[in-house]
Coordinates of C-alpha atoms and ligand atoms in Angstrom, one line a residue:
X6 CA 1.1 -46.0 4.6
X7 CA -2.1 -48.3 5.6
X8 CA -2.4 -51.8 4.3
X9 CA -4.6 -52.1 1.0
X10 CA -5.3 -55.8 -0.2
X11 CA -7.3 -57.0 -2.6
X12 CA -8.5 -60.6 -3.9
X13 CA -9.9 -60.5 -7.5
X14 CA -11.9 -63.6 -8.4
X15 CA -13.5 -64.0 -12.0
X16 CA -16.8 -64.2 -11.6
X17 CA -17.0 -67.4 -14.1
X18 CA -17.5 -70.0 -11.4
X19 CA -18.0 -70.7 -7.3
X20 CA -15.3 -69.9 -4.9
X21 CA -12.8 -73.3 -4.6
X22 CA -10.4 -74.1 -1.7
X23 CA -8.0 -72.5 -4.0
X24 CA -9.2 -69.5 -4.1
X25 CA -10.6 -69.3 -1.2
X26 CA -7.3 -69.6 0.5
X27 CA -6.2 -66.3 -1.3
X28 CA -9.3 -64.4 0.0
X29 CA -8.4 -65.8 3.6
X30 CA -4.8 -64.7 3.1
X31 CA -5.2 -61.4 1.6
X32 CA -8.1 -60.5 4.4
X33 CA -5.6 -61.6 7.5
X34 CA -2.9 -59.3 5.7
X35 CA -5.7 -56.4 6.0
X36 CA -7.2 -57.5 9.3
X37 CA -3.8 -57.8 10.9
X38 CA -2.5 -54.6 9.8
X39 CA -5.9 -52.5 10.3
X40 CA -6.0 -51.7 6.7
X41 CA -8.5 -52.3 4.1
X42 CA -9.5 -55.2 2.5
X43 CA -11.4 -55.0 -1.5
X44 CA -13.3 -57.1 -3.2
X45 CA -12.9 -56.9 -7.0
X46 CA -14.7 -58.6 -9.6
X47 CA -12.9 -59.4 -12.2
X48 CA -15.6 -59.4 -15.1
X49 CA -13.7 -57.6 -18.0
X50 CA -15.1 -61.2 -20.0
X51 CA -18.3 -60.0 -20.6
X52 CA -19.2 -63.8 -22.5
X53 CA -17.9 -65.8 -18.9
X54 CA -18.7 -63.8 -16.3
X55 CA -22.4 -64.2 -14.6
X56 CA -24.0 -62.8 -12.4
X57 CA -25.1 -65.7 -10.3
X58 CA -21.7 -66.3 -9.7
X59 CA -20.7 -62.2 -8.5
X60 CA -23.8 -63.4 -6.0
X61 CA -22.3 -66.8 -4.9
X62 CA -18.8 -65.5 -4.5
X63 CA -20.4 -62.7 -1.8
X64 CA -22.2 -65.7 -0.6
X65 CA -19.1 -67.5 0.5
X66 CA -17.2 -64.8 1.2
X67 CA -20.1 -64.0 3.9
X68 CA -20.3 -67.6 4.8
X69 CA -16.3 -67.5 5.8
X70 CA -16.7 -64.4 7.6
X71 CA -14.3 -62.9 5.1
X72 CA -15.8 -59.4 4.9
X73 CA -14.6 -56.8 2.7
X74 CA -14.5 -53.2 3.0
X75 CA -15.2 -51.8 -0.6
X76 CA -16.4 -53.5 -3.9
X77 CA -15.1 -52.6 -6.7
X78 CA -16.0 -54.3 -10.3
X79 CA -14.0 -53.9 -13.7
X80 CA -17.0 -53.5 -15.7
X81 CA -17.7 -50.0 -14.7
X82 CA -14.2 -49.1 -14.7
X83 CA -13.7 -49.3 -18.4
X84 CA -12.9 -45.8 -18.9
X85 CA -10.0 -46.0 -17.0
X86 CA -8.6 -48.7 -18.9
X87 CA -9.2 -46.4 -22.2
X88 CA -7.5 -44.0 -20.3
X89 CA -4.5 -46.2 -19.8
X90 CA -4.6 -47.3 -22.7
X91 CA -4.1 -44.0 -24.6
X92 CA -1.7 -43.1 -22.8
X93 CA 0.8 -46.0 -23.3
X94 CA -0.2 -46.2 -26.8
X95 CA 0.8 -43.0 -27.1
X96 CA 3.8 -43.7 -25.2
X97 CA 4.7 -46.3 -27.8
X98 CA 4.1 -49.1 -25.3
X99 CA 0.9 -50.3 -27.1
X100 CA 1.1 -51.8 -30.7
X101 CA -1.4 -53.5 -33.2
X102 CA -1.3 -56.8 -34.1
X103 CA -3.4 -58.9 -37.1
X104 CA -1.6 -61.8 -36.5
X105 CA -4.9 -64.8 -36.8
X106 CA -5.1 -67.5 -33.7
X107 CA -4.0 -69.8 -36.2
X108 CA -1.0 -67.7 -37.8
X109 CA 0.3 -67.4 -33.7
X110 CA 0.0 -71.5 -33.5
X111 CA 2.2 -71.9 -36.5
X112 CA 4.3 -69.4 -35.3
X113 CA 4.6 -71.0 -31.9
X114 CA 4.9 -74.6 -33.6
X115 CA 8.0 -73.2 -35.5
X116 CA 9.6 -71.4 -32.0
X117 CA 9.2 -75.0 -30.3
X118 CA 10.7 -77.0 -33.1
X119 CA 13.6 -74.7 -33.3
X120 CA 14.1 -74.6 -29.3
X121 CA 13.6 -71.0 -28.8
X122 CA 10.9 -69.8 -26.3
X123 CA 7.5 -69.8 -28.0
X124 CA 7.3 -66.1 -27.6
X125 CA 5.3 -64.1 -30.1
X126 CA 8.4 -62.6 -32.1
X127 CA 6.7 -58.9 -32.7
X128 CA 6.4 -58.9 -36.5
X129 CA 3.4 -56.5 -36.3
X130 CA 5.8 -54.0 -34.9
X131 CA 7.7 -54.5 -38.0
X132 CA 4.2 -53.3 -40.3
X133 CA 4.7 -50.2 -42.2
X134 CA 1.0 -47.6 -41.6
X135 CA 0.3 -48.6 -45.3
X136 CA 0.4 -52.5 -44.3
X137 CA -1.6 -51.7 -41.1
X138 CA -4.1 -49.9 -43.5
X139 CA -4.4 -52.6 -45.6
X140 CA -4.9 -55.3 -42.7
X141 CA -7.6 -52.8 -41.7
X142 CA -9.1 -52.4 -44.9
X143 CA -9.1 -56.6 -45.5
X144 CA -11.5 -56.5 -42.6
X145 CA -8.5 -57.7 -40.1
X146 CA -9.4 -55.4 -36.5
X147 CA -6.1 -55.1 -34.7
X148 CA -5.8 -57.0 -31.5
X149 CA -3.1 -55.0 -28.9
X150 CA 0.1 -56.4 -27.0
X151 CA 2.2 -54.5 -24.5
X152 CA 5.9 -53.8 -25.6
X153 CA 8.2 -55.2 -23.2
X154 CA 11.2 -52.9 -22.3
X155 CA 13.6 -55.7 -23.0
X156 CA 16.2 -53.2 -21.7
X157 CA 14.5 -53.2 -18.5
X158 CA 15.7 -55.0 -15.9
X159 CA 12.5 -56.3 -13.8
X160 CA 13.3 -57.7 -10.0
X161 CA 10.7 -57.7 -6.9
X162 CA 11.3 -59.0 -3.5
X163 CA 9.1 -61.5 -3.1
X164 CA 7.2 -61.6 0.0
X165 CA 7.3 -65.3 -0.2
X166 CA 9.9 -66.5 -2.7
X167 CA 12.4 -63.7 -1.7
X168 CA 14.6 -61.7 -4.7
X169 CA 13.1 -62.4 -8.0
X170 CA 14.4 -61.4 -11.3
X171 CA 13.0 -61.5 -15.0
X172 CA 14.9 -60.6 -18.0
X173 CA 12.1 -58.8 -20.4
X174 CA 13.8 -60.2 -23.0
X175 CA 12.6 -63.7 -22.5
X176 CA 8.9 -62.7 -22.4
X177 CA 6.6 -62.6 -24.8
X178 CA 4.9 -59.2 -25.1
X179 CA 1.2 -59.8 -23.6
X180 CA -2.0 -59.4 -25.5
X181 CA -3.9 -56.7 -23.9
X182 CA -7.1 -56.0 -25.7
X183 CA -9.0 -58.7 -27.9
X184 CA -10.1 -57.1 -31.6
X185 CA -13.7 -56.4 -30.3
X186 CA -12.1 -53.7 -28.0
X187 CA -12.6 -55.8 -25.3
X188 CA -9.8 -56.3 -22.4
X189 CA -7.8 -59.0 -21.3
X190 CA -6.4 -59.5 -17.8
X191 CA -3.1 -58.3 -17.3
X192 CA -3.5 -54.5 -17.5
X193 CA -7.3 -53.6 -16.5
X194 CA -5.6 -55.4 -12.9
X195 CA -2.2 -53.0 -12.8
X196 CA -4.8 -49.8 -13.6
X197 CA -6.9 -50.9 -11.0
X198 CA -3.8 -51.9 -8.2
X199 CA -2.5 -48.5 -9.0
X200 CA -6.3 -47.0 -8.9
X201 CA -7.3 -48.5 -5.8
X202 CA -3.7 -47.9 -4.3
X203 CA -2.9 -51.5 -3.4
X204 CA -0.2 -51.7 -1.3
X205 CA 0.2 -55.6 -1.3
X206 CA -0.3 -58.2 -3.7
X207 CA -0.7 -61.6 -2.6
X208 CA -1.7 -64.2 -5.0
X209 CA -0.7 -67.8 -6.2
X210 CA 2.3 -68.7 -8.0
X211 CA 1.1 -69.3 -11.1
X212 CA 1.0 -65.3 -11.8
X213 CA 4.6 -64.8 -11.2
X214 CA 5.3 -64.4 -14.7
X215 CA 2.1 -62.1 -15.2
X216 CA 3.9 -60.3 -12.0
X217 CA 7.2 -59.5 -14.2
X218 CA 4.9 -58.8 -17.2
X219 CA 2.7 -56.0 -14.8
X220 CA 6.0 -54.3 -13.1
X221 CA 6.3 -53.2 -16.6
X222 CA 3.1 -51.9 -17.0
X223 CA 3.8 -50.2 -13.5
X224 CA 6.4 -48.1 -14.6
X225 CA 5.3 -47.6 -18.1
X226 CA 1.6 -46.6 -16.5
X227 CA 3.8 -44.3 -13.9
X228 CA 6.3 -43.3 -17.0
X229 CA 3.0 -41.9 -19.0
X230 CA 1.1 -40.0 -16.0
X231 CA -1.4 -42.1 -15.5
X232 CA -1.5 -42.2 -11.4
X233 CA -2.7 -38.7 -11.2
X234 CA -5.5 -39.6 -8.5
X235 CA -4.9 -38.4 -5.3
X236 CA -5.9 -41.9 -3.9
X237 CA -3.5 -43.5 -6.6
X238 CA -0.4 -45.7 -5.9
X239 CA 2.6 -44.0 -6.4
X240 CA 5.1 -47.0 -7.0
X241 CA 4.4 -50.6 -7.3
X242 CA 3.0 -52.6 -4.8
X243 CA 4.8 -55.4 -3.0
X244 CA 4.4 -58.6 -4.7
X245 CA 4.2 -62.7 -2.7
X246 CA 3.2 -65.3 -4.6
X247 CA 2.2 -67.8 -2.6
X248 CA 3.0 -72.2 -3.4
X249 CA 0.1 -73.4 -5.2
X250 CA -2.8 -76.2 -3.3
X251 CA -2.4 -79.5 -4.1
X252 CA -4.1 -82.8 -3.1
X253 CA -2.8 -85.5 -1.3
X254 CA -1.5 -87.1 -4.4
X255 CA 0.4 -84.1 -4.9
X256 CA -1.4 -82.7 -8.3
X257 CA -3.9 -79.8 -8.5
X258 CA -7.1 -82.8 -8.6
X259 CA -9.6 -81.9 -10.3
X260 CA -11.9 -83.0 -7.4
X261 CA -10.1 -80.4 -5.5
X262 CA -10.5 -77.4 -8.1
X263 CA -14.4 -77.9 -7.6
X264 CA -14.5 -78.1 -3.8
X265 CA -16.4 -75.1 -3.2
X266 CA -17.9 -73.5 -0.1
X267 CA -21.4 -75.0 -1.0
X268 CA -20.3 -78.3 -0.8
X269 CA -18.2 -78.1 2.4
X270 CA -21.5 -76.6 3.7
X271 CA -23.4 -79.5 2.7
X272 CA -20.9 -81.6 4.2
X273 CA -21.7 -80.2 7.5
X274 CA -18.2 -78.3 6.9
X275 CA -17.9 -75.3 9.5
X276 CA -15.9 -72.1 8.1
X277 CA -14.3 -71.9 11.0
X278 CA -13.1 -75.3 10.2
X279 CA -12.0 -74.0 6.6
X280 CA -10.4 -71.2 7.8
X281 CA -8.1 -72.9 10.5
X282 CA -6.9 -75.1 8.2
X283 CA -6.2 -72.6 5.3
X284 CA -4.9 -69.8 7.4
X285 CA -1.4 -72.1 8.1
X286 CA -1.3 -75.0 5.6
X287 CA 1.4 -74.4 3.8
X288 CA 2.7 -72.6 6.3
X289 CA 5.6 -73.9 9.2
X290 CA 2.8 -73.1 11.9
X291 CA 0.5 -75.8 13.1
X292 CA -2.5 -76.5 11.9
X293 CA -4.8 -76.2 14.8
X294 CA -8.6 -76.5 15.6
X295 CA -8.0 -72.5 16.6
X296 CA -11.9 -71.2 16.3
X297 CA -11.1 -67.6 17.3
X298 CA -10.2 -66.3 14.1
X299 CA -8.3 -63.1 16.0
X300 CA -5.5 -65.3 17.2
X301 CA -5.2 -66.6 13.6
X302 CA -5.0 -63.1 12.5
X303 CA -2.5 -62.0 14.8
X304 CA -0.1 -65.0 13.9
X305 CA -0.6 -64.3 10.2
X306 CA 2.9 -64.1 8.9
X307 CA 4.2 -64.4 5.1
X308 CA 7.8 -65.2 6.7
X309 CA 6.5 -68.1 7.3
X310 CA 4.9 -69.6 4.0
X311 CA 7.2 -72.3 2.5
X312 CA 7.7 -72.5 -1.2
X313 CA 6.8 -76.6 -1.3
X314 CA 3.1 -76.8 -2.6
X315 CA 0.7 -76.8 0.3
X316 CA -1.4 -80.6 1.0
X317 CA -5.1 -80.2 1.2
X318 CA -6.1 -83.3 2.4
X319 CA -9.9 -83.3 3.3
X320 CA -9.6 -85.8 6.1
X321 CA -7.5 -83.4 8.0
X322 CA -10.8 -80.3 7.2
X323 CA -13.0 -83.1 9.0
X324 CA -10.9 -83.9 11.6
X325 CA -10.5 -80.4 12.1
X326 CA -13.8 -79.5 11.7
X327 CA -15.0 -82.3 14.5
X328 CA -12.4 -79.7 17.1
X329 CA -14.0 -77.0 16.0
X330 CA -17.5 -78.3 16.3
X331 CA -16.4 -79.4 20.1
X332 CA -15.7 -75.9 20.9
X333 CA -18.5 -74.0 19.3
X334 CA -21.1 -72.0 22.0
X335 CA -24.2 -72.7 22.3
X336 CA -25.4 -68.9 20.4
X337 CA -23.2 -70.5 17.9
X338 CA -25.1 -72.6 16.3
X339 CA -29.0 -72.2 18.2
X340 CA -30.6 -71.8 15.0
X341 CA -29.3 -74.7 13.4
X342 CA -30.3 -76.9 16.4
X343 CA -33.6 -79.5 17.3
X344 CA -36.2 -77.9 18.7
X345 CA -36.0 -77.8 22.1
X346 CA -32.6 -78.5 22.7
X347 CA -31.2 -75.8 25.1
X348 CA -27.3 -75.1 26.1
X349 CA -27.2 -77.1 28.6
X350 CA -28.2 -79.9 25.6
X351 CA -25.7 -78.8 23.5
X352 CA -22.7 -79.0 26.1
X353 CA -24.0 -82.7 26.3
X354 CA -24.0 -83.5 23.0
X355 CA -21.3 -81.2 21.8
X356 CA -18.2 -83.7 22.1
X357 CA -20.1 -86.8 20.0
X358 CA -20.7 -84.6 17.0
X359 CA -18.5 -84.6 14.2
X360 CA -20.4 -81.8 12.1
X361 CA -23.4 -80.0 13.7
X362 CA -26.2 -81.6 12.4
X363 CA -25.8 -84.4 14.0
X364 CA -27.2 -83.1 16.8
X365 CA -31.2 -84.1 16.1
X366 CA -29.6 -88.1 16.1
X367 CA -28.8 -87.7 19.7
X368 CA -31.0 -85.1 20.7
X369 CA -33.7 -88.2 20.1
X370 CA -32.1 -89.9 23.0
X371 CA -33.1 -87.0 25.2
X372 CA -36.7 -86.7 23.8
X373 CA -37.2 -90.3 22.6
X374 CA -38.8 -92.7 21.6
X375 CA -35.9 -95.0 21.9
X376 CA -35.6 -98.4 21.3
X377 CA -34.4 -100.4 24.4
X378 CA -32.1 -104.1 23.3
X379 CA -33.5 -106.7 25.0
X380 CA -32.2 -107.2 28.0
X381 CA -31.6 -110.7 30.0
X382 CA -33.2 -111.7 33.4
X383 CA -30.4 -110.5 35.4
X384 CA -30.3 -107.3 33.4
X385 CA -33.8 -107.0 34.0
X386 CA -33.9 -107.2 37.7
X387 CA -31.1 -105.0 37.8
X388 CA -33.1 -102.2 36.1
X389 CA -35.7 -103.1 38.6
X390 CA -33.6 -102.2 41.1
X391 CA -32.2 -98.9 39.5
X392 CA -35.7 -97.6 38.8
X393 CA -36.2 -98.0 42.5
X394 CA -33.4 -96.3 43.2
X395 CA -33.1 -93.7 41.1
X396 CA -33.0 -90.1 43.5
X397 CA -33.5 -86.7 41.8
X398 CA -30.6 -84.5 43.2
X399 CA -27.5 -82.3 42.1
X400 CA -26.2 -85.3 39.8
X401 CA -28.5 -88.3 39.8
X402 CA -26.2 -90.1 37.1
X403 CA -23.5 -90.1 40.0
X404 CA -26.0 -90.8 42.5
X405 CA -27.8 -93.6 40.8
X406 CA -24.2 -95.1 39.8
X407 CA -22.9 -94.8 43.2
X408 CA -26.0 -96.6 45.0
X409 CA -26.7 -99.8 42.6
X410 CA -22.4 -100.4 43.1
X411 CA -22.7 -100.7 46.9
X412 CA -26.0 -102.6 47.0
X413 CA -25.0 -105.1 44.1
X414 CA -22.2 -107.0 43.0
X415 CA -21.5 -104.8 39.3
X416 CA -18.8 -102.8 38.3
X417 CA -17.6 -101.4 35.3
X418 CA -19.4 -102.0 32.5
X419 CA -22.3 -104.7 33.8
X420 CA -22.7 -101.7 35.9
X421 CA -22.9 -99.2 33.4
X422 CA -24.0 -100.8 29.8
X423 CA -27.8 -101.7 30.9
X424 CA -28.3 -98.3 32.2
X425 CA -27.2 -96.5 29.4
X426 CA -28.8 -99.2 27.4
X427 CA -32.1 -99.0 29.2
X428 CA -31.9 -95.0 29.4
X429 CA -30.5 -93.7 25.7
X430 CA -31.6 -97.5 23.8
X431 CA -27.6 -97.2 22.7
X432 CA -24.5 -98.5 23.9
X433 CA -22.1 -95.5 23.4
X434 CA -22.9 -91.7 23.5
X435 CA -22.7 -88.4 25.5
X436 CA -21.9 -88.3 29.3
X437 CA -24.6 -89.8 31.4
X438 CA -23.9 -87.8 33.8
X439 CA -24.5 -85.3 31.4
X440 CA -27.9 -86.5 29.8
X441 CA -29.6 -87.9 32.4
X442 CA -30.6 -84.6 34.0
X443 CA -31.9 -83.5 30.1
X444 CA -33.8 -87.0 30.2
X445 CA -35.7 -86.2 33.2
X446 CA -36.6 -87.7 36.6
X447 CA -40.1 -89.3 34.8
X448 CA -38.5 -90.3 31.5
X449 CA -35.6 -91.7 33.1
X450 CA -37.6 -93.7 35.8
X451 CA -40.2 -94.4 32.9
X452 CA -37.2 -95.9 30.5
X453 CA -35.7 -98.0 33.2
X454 CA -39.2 -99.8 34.7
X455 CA -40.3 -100.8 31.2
X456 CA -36.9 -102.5 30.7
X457 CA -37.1 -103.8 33.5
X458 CA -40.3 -105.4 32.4
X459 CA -39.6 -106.5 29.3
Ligands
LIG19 N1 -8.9 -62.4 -11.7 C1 -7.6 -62.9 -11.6 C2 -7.6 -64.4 -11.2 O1 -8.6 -64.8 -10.7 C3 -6.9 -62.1 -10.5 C4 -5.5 -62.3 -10.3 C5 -4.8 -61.3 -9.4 O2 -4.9 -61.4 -8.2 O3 -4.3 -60.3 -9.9 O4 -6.6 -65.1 -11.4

């Protein structure tokens, strides 16, 4: 049976590290296996989700190099769910309920103060068709939960937390539909997993309870005929819930719920960058500036995801990303370059850059102007002398460097600093050896004679 993942992501907002760490996960289970990877849009909430955000989400999906081999979207799939629907109402799995937000806080309130699970406590079930009638007639539209089998034992082997087990009986039975008619998460998601025959589930942990909640509506969905499609699950998919992102301080931050892949563009963030880190924090691999997202793929293992929550600490992305942005070729990143600066430019520069756009701050010392320090007499007569000697070969840098130590007395840094000073107009930077050749035998010579006459 081939792999089928899916991530799911409301479109009510931009992609967050959060989220896009399920995407990454769920797309490596697909990659790895040489399955299939779908997106669906979760857009059942017709008053939250926009369409500028089912555009952004593809955005950064395409930015991460996460692509996806079908789209699916909720909202055209509402038949199905009236199908469902039907079917486990008529099943006896579905009941009404008139029960006001207000009536379900009090009742909550009462649960609390007695110590009992604030679990709705199914009086609706309890309404004779005369009551129901009445409600009806009073201008009171029934809302719609799902009966929990309370007889039914519900366990999954967690692909990340190992055995898990729920007893039905302390869950409270889910709202489904709102009045209007319109749907809530938890079964639209279990029609669709079952539609779209999703062989693995892998999502944070703060849907393990909606997990125990939809291996119910599994069966029941199973129990009433729904999976008749020939491309149709046949039994439940596999479930890992993975430890949720926190930030350094150890809470979900707020700050880190909003860090989406616009900003950690537009903070000269690579995805690779992104990627390496998500693919194993959290994980007991290393966290590695690994660019070639293949050997990330192939070391994708749940086995390996720890149940602690996982650290995002965005110095580590920038440290990271720096790696990366040493190791990235030249085709790579061309279009975001200067103009004019060539591969041979880019190996030069290449190790000083901690994001990309850097580049055009040191490209300048290639193409100029610079400003030169001012330099003392000695310096000066010094740069005299290295503008006379400069000699255009294989390696000039080396040359040059290697003629002014034999005929004067410098070494080491009076021997280097005024000719990088004179050359780039800085005292730190990319290899001379390196540079020098980009600078030119006329620039170079040029730089060095006016400091030299300063
Ligand atoms: N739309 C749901 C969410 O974003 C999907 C959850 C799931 O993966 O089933 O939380």
């Amino acid at each position: 049976m081939s792999t089928i993942t899916r991530f799911a992501p409301s479109p009510t907002g931009r992609l967050h590290v959060g989220n896009i760490r399920t995407a990454l996960h769920n797309w490596m289970l697909a990659r790895k296996a040489g399955g299939t990877f779908i997106l669906r849009i979760d857009d059942t909430d017709a008053a939250r989700s926009r369409e500028e955000y089912v555009d952004a989400i593809k955005a950064d999906l395409t930015w991460l190099g996460l692509d996806w081999d079908r789209e699916e979207r909720q909202s055209h799939r509402l038949e199905r769910y009236e199908d469902a629907f039907t079917r486990l109402k008529d099943a006896g799995r579905i009941y009404p309920c008139y029960e006001s937000a207000q009536e379900l806080e009090i009742k909550r309130k009462i649960a609390l103060g007695r110590g009992l699970p604030p679990n709705y406590d199914r009086a609706a079930l309890g309404l004779t068709d005369a009551e129901r009638a009445e409600k009806e007639a009073q201008g009171t539209p029934a809302h719609w939960r799902f009966l929990l089998d309370h007889e039914e034992p519900i366990a999954w082997n967690d692909g990340i937390r190992g055995p898990q087990k729920f007893d039905a009986a302390q869950l409270s039975d889910p709202v489904i539909r709102r009045a209007g008619g319109s749907w809530l998460y938890m079964m639209p998601s279990a029609v669709d997993d079952i539609d779209m025959g999703i062989t693995q589930v892998l999502r944070g942990e703060d849907h393990v309870s909606n997990t125990a909640v939809q291996i119910q509506i599994f069966t029941a969905l199973f129990a009433a005929g729904f999976a008749a499609q020939e491309s149709a699950a046949k039994k439940v998919p596999c479930f890992a819930h993975e430890a949720l992102l926190v930030g350094r301080e150890g809470k979900l931050s707020k700050r880190l719920g909003s860090l989406s892949s616009d900003a950690l563009c537009e903070r000269g963030i690579e995805p690779e960058a992104v990627i390496a880190l998500l693919a194993r924090l959290g994980t007991s691999q290393p966290v590695e500036p690994i660019a070639d997202r293949s050997t990330l793929v192939a070391s994708f293992d749940l086995a390996t995801f720890g149940r602690a929550p996982a650290k995002f600490n965005e110095e580590d992305l920038e440290r990271l990303n720096a790696a990366i942005v040493h190791q990235l070729d030249y085709t790579a990143v061309q279009a975001r370059l200067p103009d004019g600066m060539d591969e041979a430019g880019w190996h030069a520069i290449r190790p000083n850059l901690a994001r990309v756009d850097e580049a055009g701050e040191w490209w300048r010392l290639v193409i100029g102007p610079i400003d030169q320090p001012e330099f003392s007499e000695d310096d000066r007569s010094y740069l005299a002398a290295a503008a006379a000697a400069l000699e255009w070969g294989s390696d000039p840098w080396g040359a040059l460097t290697a003629a002014l130590k034999s005929s004067t007395e410098r070494k080491g840094r009076a021997l280097f600093l005024p000719l990088r000073q004179a050359l780039t107009g800085m005292d730190h930077g990319p290899d001379m050896g390196e540079l020098l050749p980009l600078i030119g035998e006329s620039e170079a010579r040029a730089r060095l004679t006016r400091a030299a006459a300063q």
